[in-house]
Each structure stands twice: as structure tokens, then as C-alpha cells.
Short mmCIF file of C-alpha atoms in Angstrom, two decimals:
data_model
loop_
_atom_site.label_atom_id
_atom_site.label_comp_id
_atom_site.label_asym_id
_atom_site.label_seq_id
_atom_site.Cartn_x
_atom_site.Cartn_y
_atom_site.Cartn_z
CA UNK I 8 55.13 61.54 137.29
CA UNK I 9 57.58 64.48 137.46
CA UNK I 10 59.71 62.69 139.99
CA UNK I 11 59.92 59.57 137.81
CA UNK I 12 60.81 61.51 134.66
CA UNK I 13 63.54 63.47 136.40
CA UNK I 14 65.04 60.64 138.40
CA UNK I 15 68.53 59.57 137.45
CA UNK I 16 69.22 55.99 136.45
CA UNK I 17 71.63 53.71 138.25
CA UNK I 18 74.08 53.94 135.34
CA UNK I 19 73.94 57.71 135.48
CA UNK I 20 74.37 57.77 139.25
CA UNK I 21 77.70 56.09 138.67
CA UNK I 22 78.65 59.05 136.48
CA UNK I 23 77.73 61.42 139.28
CA UNK I 24 80.50 59.95 141.38
CA UNK I 25 83.09 61.10 138.82
CA UNK I 26 85.29 64.14 139.41
CA UNK I 27 83.85 67.61 138.84
CA UNK I 28 85.50 70.64 137.35
CA UNK I 29 85.30 73.74 139.52
CA UNK I 30 86.51 77.10 138.31
CA UNK I 31 88.51 79.49 140.66
CA UNK I 32 69.95 96.64 124.68
CA UNK I 33 72.22 98.18 122.35
CA UNK I 34 69.96 101.00 123.56
CA UNK I 35 67.23 100.69 120.97
CA UNK I 36 65.08 102.92 123.16
CA UNK I 37 67.30 105.80 122.11
CA UNK I 38 64.84 107.08 119.55
CA UNK I 39 66.88 110.15 118.68
CA UNK I 40 70.57 110.38 118.10
CA UNK I 41 72.65 111.31 121.16
CA UNK I 42 75.34 113.72 120.07
CA UNK I 43 78.53 114.53 121.91
CA UNK I 44 80.05 117.93 121.43
CA UNK I 45 82.87 116.55 119.31
CA UNK I 46 80.69 114.51 116.95
CA UNK I 47 80.78 117.31 114.40
CA UNK I 48 84.22 116.17 113.35
CA UNK I 49 83.64 112.46 113.73
CA UNK I 50 83.18 111.96 109.99
CA UNK I 51 86.70 113.25 109.50
CA UNK I 52 88.16 110.96 112.15
CA UNK I 53 86.39 107.98 110.59
CA UNK I 54 88.42 108.48 107.40
CA UNK I 55 91.44 107.17 109.29
CA UNK I 56 89.72 104.04 110.66
CA UNK I 57 90.39 100.88 108.68
CA UNK I 58 87.25 99.60 106.98
CA UNK I 59 86.80 96.10 105.65
CA UNK I 60 86.05 95.95 101.95
CA UNK I 61 83.01 93.65 101.65
CA UNK I 62 83.89 92.79 98.06
CA UNK I 63 87.15 91.07 98.89
CA UNK I 64 85.95 87.90 100.60
CA UNK I 65 83.23 86.27 102.69
CA UNK I 66 82.50 88.08 105.94
CA UNK I 67 83.52 84.98 107.89
CA UNK I 68 87.06 85.40 106.55
CA UNK I 69 87.16 89.17 106.91
CA UNK I 70 85.81 89.40 110.45
CA UNK I 71 87.14 86.33 112.25
CA UNK I 72 90.48 85.88 113.97
CA UNK I 73 93.32 84.88 111.63
CA UNK I 74 95.79 83.77 114.28
CA UNK I 75 93.52 81.04 115.67
CA UNK I 76 91.34 78.36 114.14
CA UNK I 77 88.83 78.19 116.94
CA UNK I 78 85.26 77.18 116.23
CA UNK I 79 82.55 77.63 118.83
CA UNK I 80 79.26 75.85 119.47
CA UNK I 81 76.51 77.41 121.52
CA UNK I 82 73.70 75.19 122.80
CA UNK I 83 70.32 76.27 124.15
CA UNK I 84 68.48 73.59 126.13
CA UNK I 85 64.92 74.28 127.28
CA UNK I 86 64.44 72.05 130.31
CA UNK I 87 61.23 70.78 131.87
CA UNK I 88 60.78 73.06 134.92
CA UNK I 89 60.56 70.12 137.33
CA UNK I 90 63.77 68.64 135.89
CA UNK I 91 66.17 71.59 136.07
CA UNK I 92 67.97 70.47 139.22
CA UNK I 93 68.40 66.90 137.92
CA UNK I 94 69.56 68.27 134.56
CA UNK I 95 72.18 70.44 136.23
CA UNK I 96 73.46 67.56 138.36
CA UNK I 97 73.77 65.29 135.35
CA UNK I 98 75.49 67.98 133.28
CA UNK I 99 77.96 68.79 136.04
CA UNK I 100 78.89 65.13 136.33
CA UNK I 101 79.54 64.39 132.66
CA UNK I 102 80.64 67.48 130.71
CA UNK I 103 83.86 68.16 132.68
CA UNK I 104 85.14 64.72 131.66
CA UNK I 105 85.08 65.76 128.01
CA UNK I 106 86.62 69.10 128.90
CA UNK I 107 89.54 67.47 130.70
CA UNK I 108 90.11 64.56 128.30
CA UNK I 109 92.98 65.53 125.99
CA UNK I 110 91.76 63.00 123.43
CA UNK I 111 88.75 65.22 122.72
CA UNK I 112 89.63 68.50 120.92
CA UNK I 113 86.88 70.44 122.70
CA UNK I 114 86.76 72.50 125.86
CA UNK I 115 84.09 74.18 127.93
CA UNK I 116 84.00 77.97 127.71
CA UNK I 117 80.93 78.55 129.86
CA UNK I 118 77.81 76.89 131.26
CA UNK I 119 74.83 78.80 132.60
CA UNK I 120 71.19 78.77 133.62
CA UNK I 121 69.12 81.69 132.38
CA UNK I 122 68.03 83.90 135.28
CA UNK I 123 66.20 86.65 133.37
CA UNK I 124 64.97 85.89 129.87
CA UNK I 125 63.72 82.49 128.74
CA UNK I 126 63.18 80.52 131.93
CA UNK I 127 64.30 76.97 132.76
CA UNK I 128 67.00 77.18 130.11
CA UNK I 129 70.60 76.03 130.07
CA UNK I 130 73.20 77.61 127.80
CA UNK I 131 76.50 75.92 126.99
CA UNK I 132 79.41 77.37 125.01
CA UNK I 133 82.12 75.04 123.65
CA UNK I 134 85.40 75.76 121.88
CA UNK I 135 86.84 73.42 119.23
CA UNK I 136 90.54 74.11 118.79
CA UNK I 137 91.28 73.24 115.19
CA UNK I 138 88.04 74.33 113.53
CA UNK I 139 85.78 71.98 111.61
CA UNK I 140 88.21 69.04 111.57
CA UNK I 141 88.30 69.16 115.37
CA UNK I 142 84.51 69.30 115.49
CA UNK I 143 84.18 66.22 113.28
CA UNK I 144 86.86 64.35 115.21
CA UNK I 145 85.01 65.01 118.46
CA UNK I 146 81.64 63.99 117.01
CA UNK I 147 83.02 60.71 115.66
CA UNK I 148 84.60 59.82 118.99
CA UNK I 149 81.42 60.59 120.92
CA UNK I 150 79.50 58.10 118.77
CA UNK I 151 81.52 55.35 120.45
CA UNK I 152 81.55 56.82 123.95
CA UNK I 153 79.07 54.63 125.87
CA UNK I 154 79.13 56.91 128.90
CA UNK I 155 78.25 59.95 126.80
CA UNK I 156 75.51 58.06 124.91
CA UNK I 157 73.96 57.07 128.24
CA UNK I 158 74.16 60.70 129.32
CA UNK I 159 72.36 61.88 126.17
CA UNK I 160 69.63 59.28 126.61
CA UNK I 161 69.08 60.32 130.22
CA UNK I 162 69.19 64.01 129.34
CA UNK I 163 66.63 63.66 126.54
CA UNK I 164 63.95 62.76 129.11
CA UNK I 165 64.47 66.14 130.78
CA UNK I 166 64.26 68.44 127.73
CA UNK I 167 61.40 70.24 126.02
CA UNK I 168 63.56 71.41 123.09
CA UNK I 169 67.11 72.19 122.13
CA UNK I 170 68.97 74.06 119.39
CA UNK I 171 72.51 75.05 118.60
CA UNK I 172 74.65 77.23 116.33
CA UNK I 173 78.22 77.09 115.10
CA UNK I 174 80.02 80.37 115.68
CA UNK I 175 83.22 82.22 114.83
CA UNK I 176 84.67 84.90 117.07
CA UNK I 177 85.10 88.51 115.94
CA UNK I 178 88.73 89.46 115.47
CA UNK I 179 88.38 92.63 117.57
CA UNK I 180 86.86 90.97 120.65
CA UNK I 181 88.66 89.33 123.52
CA UNK I 182 88.98 85.57 123.32
CA UNK I 183 86.93 84.18 126.23
CA UNK I 184 89.18 83.17 129.09
CA UNK I 185 88.28 81.59 132.45
CA UNK I 186 87.57 84.15 135.14
CA UNK I 187 86.92 84.01 138.84
CA UNK I 188 83.54 84.90 140.26
CA UNK I 189 81.08 85.58 141.42
CA UNK I 190 79.73 87.22 138.28
CA UNK I 191 76.49 87.37 136.37
CA UNK I 192 76.66 87.13 132.59
CA UNK I 193 74.62 88.87 129.94
CA UNK I 194 74.21 87.25 126.54
CA UNK I 195 72.94 89.84 124.07
CA UNK I 196 71.75 88.32 120.82
CA UNK I 197 71.25 90.40 117.68
CA UNK I 198 69.55 89.09 114.54
CA UNK I 199 70.81 91.28 111.73
CA UNK I 200 69.41 92.13 108.33
CA UNK I 201 71.10 89.92 105.70
CA UNK I 202 74.09 91.63 104.13
CA UNK I 203 74.89 93.88 107.10
CA UNK I 204 77.49 91.80 108.98
CA UNK I 205 80.47 93.74 107.58
CA UNK I 206 78.91 97.08 108.55
CA UNK I 207 78.18 95.71 112.03
CA UNK I 208 81.78 94.57 112.38
CA UNK I 209 83.24 97.87 111.19
CA UNK I 210 81.24 99.82 113.77
CA UNK I 211 81.94 97.47 116.67
CA UNK I 212 85.65 97.30 115.85
CA UNK I 213 85.72 100.98 116.84
CA UNK I 214 83.17 100.81 119.64
CA UNK I 215 84.52 97.90 121.67
CA UNK I 216 87.15 100.15 123.25
CA UNK I 217 84.37 102.02 125.07
CA UNK I 218 83.37 98.84 126.89
CA UNK I 219 86.70 97.64 128.26
CA UNK I 220 87.33 99.70 131.39
CA UNK I 221 85.68 97.23 133.76
CA UNK I 222 86.77 94.17 131.77
CA UNK I 223 83.13 93.40 131.12
CA UNK I 224 83.65 92.31 127.49
CA UNK I 225 83.98 88.51 127.49
CA UNK I 226 83.48 87.50 123.85
CA UNK I 227 81.79 88.36 120.56
CA UNK I 228 80.63 85.79 118.00
CA UNK I 229 78.70 85.50 114.74
CA UNK I 230 76.87 82.46 113.40
CA UNK I 231 78.11 80.22 110.62
CA UNK I 232 75.69 77.28 110.85
CA UNK I 233 72.16 77.36 112.21
CA UNK I 234 70.27 80.63 112.08
CA UNK I 235 72.44 83.01 110.06
CA UNK I 236 73.25 86.70 110.53
CA UNK I 237 73.09 86.25 114.29
CA UNK I 238 75.55 87.98 116.61
CA UNK I 239 76.15 87.10 120.26
CA UNK I 240 77.91 89.49 122.66
CA UNK I 241 78.83 88.04 126.06
CA UNK I 242 79.41 90.41 129.01
CA UNK I 243 80.29 89.84 132.67
CA UNK I 244 79.22 91.99 135.63
CA UNK I 245 79.47 91.68 139.38
CA UNK I 246 75.73 92.19 139.76
CA UNK I 247 72.76 93.92 138.12
CA UNK I 248 73.63 97.28 139.69
CA UNK I 249 77.16 97.07 138.29
CA UNK I 250 75.67 96.27 134.89
CA UNK I 251 73.46 99.37 135.07
CA UNK I 252 76.33 101.64 136.07
CA UNK I 253 78.71 100.24 133.44
CA UNK I 254 76.21 100.60 130.62
CA UNK I 255 75.27 104.14 131.66
CA UNK I 256 78.94 105.10 131.79
CA UNK I 257 79.35 104.11 128.14
CA UNK I 258 76.93 106.86 127.10
CA UNK I 259 79.22 109.46 128.67
CA UNK I 260 82.10 108.44 126.39
CA UNK I 261 82.62 110.29 123.15
CA UNK I 262 81.82 108.04 120.21
CA UNK I 263 79.62 105.42 121.88
CA UNK I 264 76.47 107.25 120.75
CA UNK I 265 77.65 106.96 117.15
CA UNK I 266 77.97 103.20 117.41
CA UNK I 267 74.38 102.91 118.64
CA UNK I 268 73.11 105.31 115.97
CA UNK I 269 74.72 103.38 113.11
CA UNK I 270 74.09 99.81 114.29
CA UNK I 271 70.48 99.94 115.50
CA UNK I 272 69.14 100.18 111.90
CA UNK I 273 70.99 96.93 111.08
CA UNK I 274 69.02 94.91 113.65
CA UNK I 275 65.83 92.93 112.97
CA UNK I 276 65.48 91.54 116.50
CA UNK I 277 67.48 91.55 119.70
CA UNK I 278 67.32 89.71 122.99
CA UNK I 279 69.05 89.87 126.36
CA UNK I 280 69.59 87.00 128.80
CA UNK I 281 70.99 87.38 132.30
CA UNK I 282 72.65 84.09 133.21
CA UNK I 283 74.10 82.46 136.31
CA UNK I 284 77.10 80.14 135.82
CA UNK I 285 76.93 76.48 136.79
CA UNK I 286 79.64 75.37 139.20
CA UNK I 287 81.54 73.60 136.40
CA UNK I 288 81.70 76.72 134.21
CA UNK I 289 85.22 78.11 133.60
CA UNK I 290 83.50 81.51 133.43
CA UNK I 291 82.41 82.07 137.03
#
């Protein structure tokens, strides 16, 4: 039965012959506050750090990039365990065509399978250049794309569940750019208490500088549609040992302990995924 469900139709096999795209916890366990010797004066230094006034506008306007109108969609697909290989093959055949087609205002940012975390899961991150109008334009065109509709029909037989969110990127994070591999990626997801997004942003606008030495910071996003008050931080590491060393090094930097101390109380739930990129992912 598993073989029949996960087999690929003749129409889909034709798609597989198409060209492929190939690309070249916040430490909640810290029960007590970790103080550096210079923290005594940190309150004074913070007076000179720009803070966003939450009364001026919606947090989406205050925290997102002003110079771009990018909108992001993150998709989580829970795949039948026996179908993961067929799912990956189908995905790698079809999605690059949308990425490369200039008529569609969308592009792949990254595609992964979860290695540690929720198993048999695929994660896809898309960018829509032009915001919501670009999203709607792409959706309307896909309704008439017979190849894509066949792909969705075939894919649906392989899935247990799926969900997505629309995201904006934080103004103080890097914009995700393609990078060469091999790398592993960590997606850290924080579900915040309602009303705390501005405070989260103010703290991370200062703290992100402590996590840049090894160019591990890939992108930071917050949800606009779907589950709200959700933050995603995406990091890249050479391997799990590099991840451990990089994260430990952050604790030796003056000021990082403050960020953890002030942001942990804002969190209702957090989750970490270690992910391996698919061969079509621009983030390798």
C-alpha cells in the first residue's frame, strides 16, 4: 500500500525530467541571571539606544524593513514517513520552475527536511517581492497552472498535514541570501505573549551584533497571518559542534546575558529544529 501511495504518476514523471535548481534555546535553562562585570552600568548605556515607541504605530510597521516590500511565506509539511523520498523528488522537480520563472513574483529562500525536531517534515521559505499584491498575483496565476495543479494533487497523497504563516522580516536582521554549503540550519521558533513584540524587537536590535562573528545569522521574521506573535530566527552552522561552540561563545560577550534575561519572560513556548537543505535550496 505504501508503495502505491507514494508512487509518482506518469504526468508527474514528466515533470521530473525538467531542469533542477542547484545552489553553489535562547538559553531558557539559565535560571538565574548571568552578569558580566560591566553590567552595573548597562542601564546607563541603554539610555542611548533607540527604542521604538509602541504607541506610534502597529508593530509590523515599526519593526519591519522600510526599504523593501518583501513578504515571506513559511510552509510546514508533515509527510508520511514512507513517502518522504518521493515527496522530495517531486518537490525538487517542480518548485525551481516557479523560482526561475520571471512571470511569478516569488522566489525560493530555502528548502529543508527536519533532522532533529519534528520528524518527516519539510520546511519551505518563500519570498514575495512586492508584498501582498505580489502574493495575490502569484496565487491567481497558479490557479491556471496545470503543471502546478497536478503537482499539488500528487503531493496531497503524501502528506499527513500542512500549515503556513505569512511573515515580515525584522529590520535589524540580515536579509536571507543564498549561501554555499555544506551547512546545517537551525530554525528557532518563539511564541510570545501578546503585546510583547515591540519589547522583543528592542532587545534583539541590540543583541544581534553578538551573533554575527561567524555569519551564523541568516534571517529573523515575525508572523502576520496564521498563528500570531510568533518569531522565527534562522541560523546556519557548519555542523552541530560548530553550533555548540558559537552559542557558548555568545555567553562570553558582554551584553548577551542581558538579552536572555529580558527576553525569556516574554516567551510562552519555544522550539528548535535542526534542518538539512534539499539540493534545490538556495541556502545550502
